[in-house]
Amino acid sequence: MKETKQKILETALDLFSRYGFSAVSIRDICKVVDIKESSVYYHFKNKQAILEELLQQFESIANDLMSQLEQALKATQNDVEGNVFEKTCDCFFEQYLMDEYCNKIMRLLSIEHFSNDEIRKIYDDWLIDKPLQFQAKVFSLLISAGMIKEADSSYLAVKFYAPIFLFMQRWLFHGTLTEEQKQLFRENAYAHINHFFREMEGN
């Protein structure tokens, strides 16, 4: 039974991430899993309940990752290394944006946030607000350590993150996520990071 429930969740997420929550029916999910509709309703009250479980799992993963990043940031406060931001970005890119489960959830959020208030809040939290808040903390640390020039850390976070967000939309949330797309994202994101910090150190 547990195996069937997991197949339902995995199939639902795959379909939701490709076509959106609204466009996928219970019947569509059953067809791919090759089960009767009654089997879905044994595990889930309705399609909304499937979505809620998927989102709960995502937020649990995202919260855990954010906790890891916060702990890593605290550990470097007294011994800041020049590549602290690259280290946190690597974690953010590889374990979050390009993680198969998280990536599919973010594709779903990208499709549905225009028409679903609950999803819009999750989208704003995990793709905009929390990344910006964390990046602002890192910039504050780097400014305090004298590693980059004095500036408003919140503004720097926006200036830094805007191109990353653009690259995410272009290569990570568009079409099938392939190794080629991941590599294009990495190349462009890290080129931006290097240029950004050269600019910050140059004045």
Coordinates of C-alpha atoms in Angstrom, one line a residue:
M1 CA 0.0 0.0 0.0
K2 CA 2.8 2.4 0.9
E3 CA 4.4 1.7 -2.5
T4 CA 1.2 2.5 -4.3
K5 CA 0.9 5.8 -2.4
Q6 CA 4.4 6.8 -3.3
K7 CA 3.8 6.0 -6.9
I8 CA 0.7 8.2 -6.9
L9 CA 2.7 11.0 -5.4
E10 CA 5.6 10.7 -7.8
T11 CA 3.3 10.4 -10.8
A12 CA 1.2 13.4 -9.7
L13 CA 4.2 15.5 -9.2
D14 CA 5.6 14.6 -12.6
L15 CA 2.3 15.5 -14.3
F16 CA 1.7 18.6 -12.2
S17 CA 5.2 19.9 -13.0
R18 CA 4.6 19.5 -16.7
Y19 CA 1.0 20.5 -17.1
G20 CA 0.0 22.3 -13.9
F21 CA -2.2 21.2 -11.1
S22 CA -5.4 22.4 -12.7
A23 CA -4.9 20.6 -16.0
V24 CA -4.3 17.2 -14.4
S25 CA -7.1 14.9 -13.2
I26 CA -7.3 12.0 -10.9
R27 CA -8.0 9.9 -14.0
D28 CA -4.8 11.1 -15.6
I29 CA -2.8 10.0 -12.6
C30 CA -4.5 6.6 -12.4
K31 CA -3.8 6.0 -16.1
V32 CA -0.1 6.5 -15.7
V33 CA 0.1 4.5 -12.4
D34 CA -2.2 1.9 -13.9
I35 CA -4.6 1.7 -11.0
K36 CA -8.3 2.3 -10.4
E37 CA -9.6 5.6 -9.1
S38 CA -10.7 3.9 -5.9
S39 CA -7.1 3.1 -5.1
V40 CA -6.2 6.9 -5.1
Y41 CA -9.1 7.7 -2.9
Y42 CA -8.0 5.0 -0.4
H43 CA -4.8 7.1 0.2
F44 CA -6.0 10.6 -0.6
K45 CA -9.3 12.4 -0.1
N46 CA -9.0 14.3 -3.4
K47 CA -6.5 15.8 -5.8
Q48 CA -6.0 18.8 -3.4
A49 CA -4.8 16.4 -0.7
I50 CA -2.2 15.0 -3.0
L51 CA -0.9 18.5 -3.8
E52 CA -0.8 19.4 -0.1
E53 CA 1.3 16.4 0.8
L54 CA 3.7 17.2 -2.0
L55 CA 4.0 20.8 -0.9
Q56 CA 4.5 19.7 2.8
Q57 CA 7.4 17.5 1.8
F58 CA 8.9 20.3 -0.3
E59 CA 8.7 22.8 2.5
S60 CA 10.3 20.2 4.9
I61 CA 13.2 19.8 2.5
A62 CA 13.5 23.5 1.9
N63 CA 13.4 24.3 5.6
D64 CA 16.1 21.7 6.3
L65 CA 18.3 23.2 3.6
M66 CA 17.8 26.7 4.9
S67 CA 18.7 25.5 8.4
Q68 CA 21.9 24.0 7.0
L69 CA 22.8 27.2 5.2
E70 CA 22.1 29.3 8.4
Q71 CA 24.3 27.0 10.5
A72 CA 27.1 27.2 7.9
L73 CA 26.8 30.9 7.8
K74 CA 27.1 31.2 11.6
A75 CA 30.2 28.9 11.5
T76 CA 32.0 31.3 9.2
Q77 CA 31.2 34.5 11.0
N78 CA 34.5 34.4 12.9
D79 CA 36.5 32.9 10.1
V80 CA 35.2 34.2 6.8
E81 CA 36.7 32.7 3.7
G82 CA 36.7 34.5 0.4
N83 CA 34.5 31.9 -1.3
V84 CA 31.8 31.7 1.4
F85 CA 29.2 33.0 -1.1
E86 CA 30.2 30.5 -3.8
K87 CA 29.9 27.7 -1.2
T88 CA 26.4 28.7 -0.2
C89 CA 25.4 29.2 -3.9
D90 CA 26.7 25.7 -4.7
C91 CA 24.5 24.2 -2.0
F92 CA 21.5 26.4 -3.2
F93 CA 22.0 25.4 -6.9
E94 CA 22.8 21.7 -6.5
Q95 CA 20.8 20.6 -3.5
Y96 CA 17.8 22.8 -4.1
L97 CA 17.3 24.2 -7.6
M98 CA 18.6 21.1 -9.4
D99 CA 17.3 18.5 -7.0
E100 CA 14.8 16.4 -9.0
Y101 CA 12.0 16.7 -6.4
C102 CA 12.5 20.3 -5.6
N103 CA 12.9 21.2 -9.2
K104 CA 9.6 19.6 -10.1
I105 CA 7.8 21.4 -7.3
M106 CA 9.3 24.7 -8.4
R107 CA 8.1 24.1 -11.9
L108 CA 4.6 23.4 -10.5
L109 CA 4.8 26.6 -8.4
S110 CA 5.9 28.6 -11.5
I111 CA 2.8 27.4 -13.4
E112 CA 0.2 27.8 -10.7
H113 CA 1.3 30.9 -8.8
F114 CA -0.6 33.1 -11.2
S115 CA -4.0 31.7 -10.3
N116 CA -3.6 30.1 -6.8
D117 CA -3.1 32.3 -3.8
E118 CA -1.8 29.5 -1.6
I119 CA 0.8 28.5 -4.1
R120 CA 1.7 32.1 -4.8
K121 CA 2.7 32.5 -1.1
I122 CA 4.9 29.4 -1.3
Y123 CA 6.4 30.6 -4.6
D124 CA 7.2 34.0 -3.1
D125 CA 8.6 32.5 0.1
W126 CA 10.9 29.9 -1.4
L127 CA 11.9 31.4 -4.8
I128 CA 12.1 35.1 -3.8
D129 CA 11.8 36.2 -0.2
K130 CA 13.9 33.6 1.7
P131 CA 16.7 33.5 -0.9
L132 CA 17.0 37.3 -0.8
Q133 CA 16.9 37.4 3.0
F134 CA 19.7 34.8 3.3
Q135 CA 21.8 36.5 0.6
A136 CA 21.4 39.8 2.4
K137 CA 22.8 38.2 5.6
V138 CA 25.8 36.8 3.7
F139 CA 26.5 40.3 2.2
S140 CA 26.3 41.9 5.6
L141 CA 28.9 39.4 6.8
L142 CA 31.2 40.1 3.9
I143 CA 30.8 43.8 4.4
S144 CA 31.6 43.5 8.1
A145 CA 34.7 41.4 7.3
G146 CA 35.9 44.1 4.9
M147 CA 35.8 41.7 2.0
I148 CA 33.5 43.8 -0.2
K149 CA 32.8 47.5 -0.3
E150 CA 30.2 49.1 2.0
A151 CA 26.7 49.0 0.5
D152 CA 23.1 48.2 1.4
S153 CA 23.0 44.4 1.9
S154 CA 19.3 44.1 0.8
Y155 CA 20.0 46.0 -2.4
L156 CA 23.1 43.8 -3.1
A157 CA 20.9 40.7 -2.6
V158 CA 18.5 41.9 -5.3
K159 CA 21.3 42.9 -7.6
F160 CA 23.0 39.6 -7.2
Y161 CA 19.9 37.4 -7.3
A162 CA 18.0 38.9 -10.3
P163 CA 20.3 37.4 -12.9
I164 CA 20.3 34.0 -11.0
F165 CA 16.5 34.1 -11.1
L166 CA 16.6 34.8 -14.8
F167 CA 18.9 31.9 -15.4
M168 CA 16.7 29.6 -13.3
Q169 CA 13.7 30.5 -15.5
R170 CA 15.6 30.0 -18.7
W171 CA 17.4 26.7 -18.0
L172 CA 16.0 25.0 -14.9
F173 CA 12.2 25.6 -15.1
H174 CA 11.8 25.5 -18.9
G175 CA 11.3 22.2 -20.8
T176 CA 12.9 18.9 -19.6
L177 CA 15.7 19.4 -17.1
T178 CA 18.7 17.8 -18.8
E179 CA 22.4 17.7 -17.8
E180 CA 23.0 20.1 -20.7
Q181 CA 20.6 22.6 -19.2
K182 CA 22.1 22.2 -15.7
Q183 CA 25.5 22.9 -17.1
L184 CA 24.3 26.0 -19.0
F185 CA 22.8 27.3 -15.8
R186 CA 26.0 26.6 -13.8
E187 CA 28.2 28.3 -16.4
N188 CA 26.1 31.4 -16.6
A189 CA 25.4 31.6 -12.8
Y190 CA 29.1 31.2 -11.8
A191 CA 30.2 33.7 -14.5
H192 CA 27.8 36.1 -13.0
I193 CA 29.0 35.4 -9.5
N194 CA 32.6 36.0 -10.5
H195 CA 31.8 39.2 -12.4
F196 CA 29.7 40.5 -9.5
F197 CA 32.4 40.0 -6.9
R198 CA 35.1 41.5 -9.1
E199 CA 32.9 44.5 -9.5
M200 CA 32.3 44.7 -5.7
E201 CA 36.0 44.4 -4.9
G202 CA 37.1 46.8 -7.7
N203 CA 35.8 50.0 -6.0

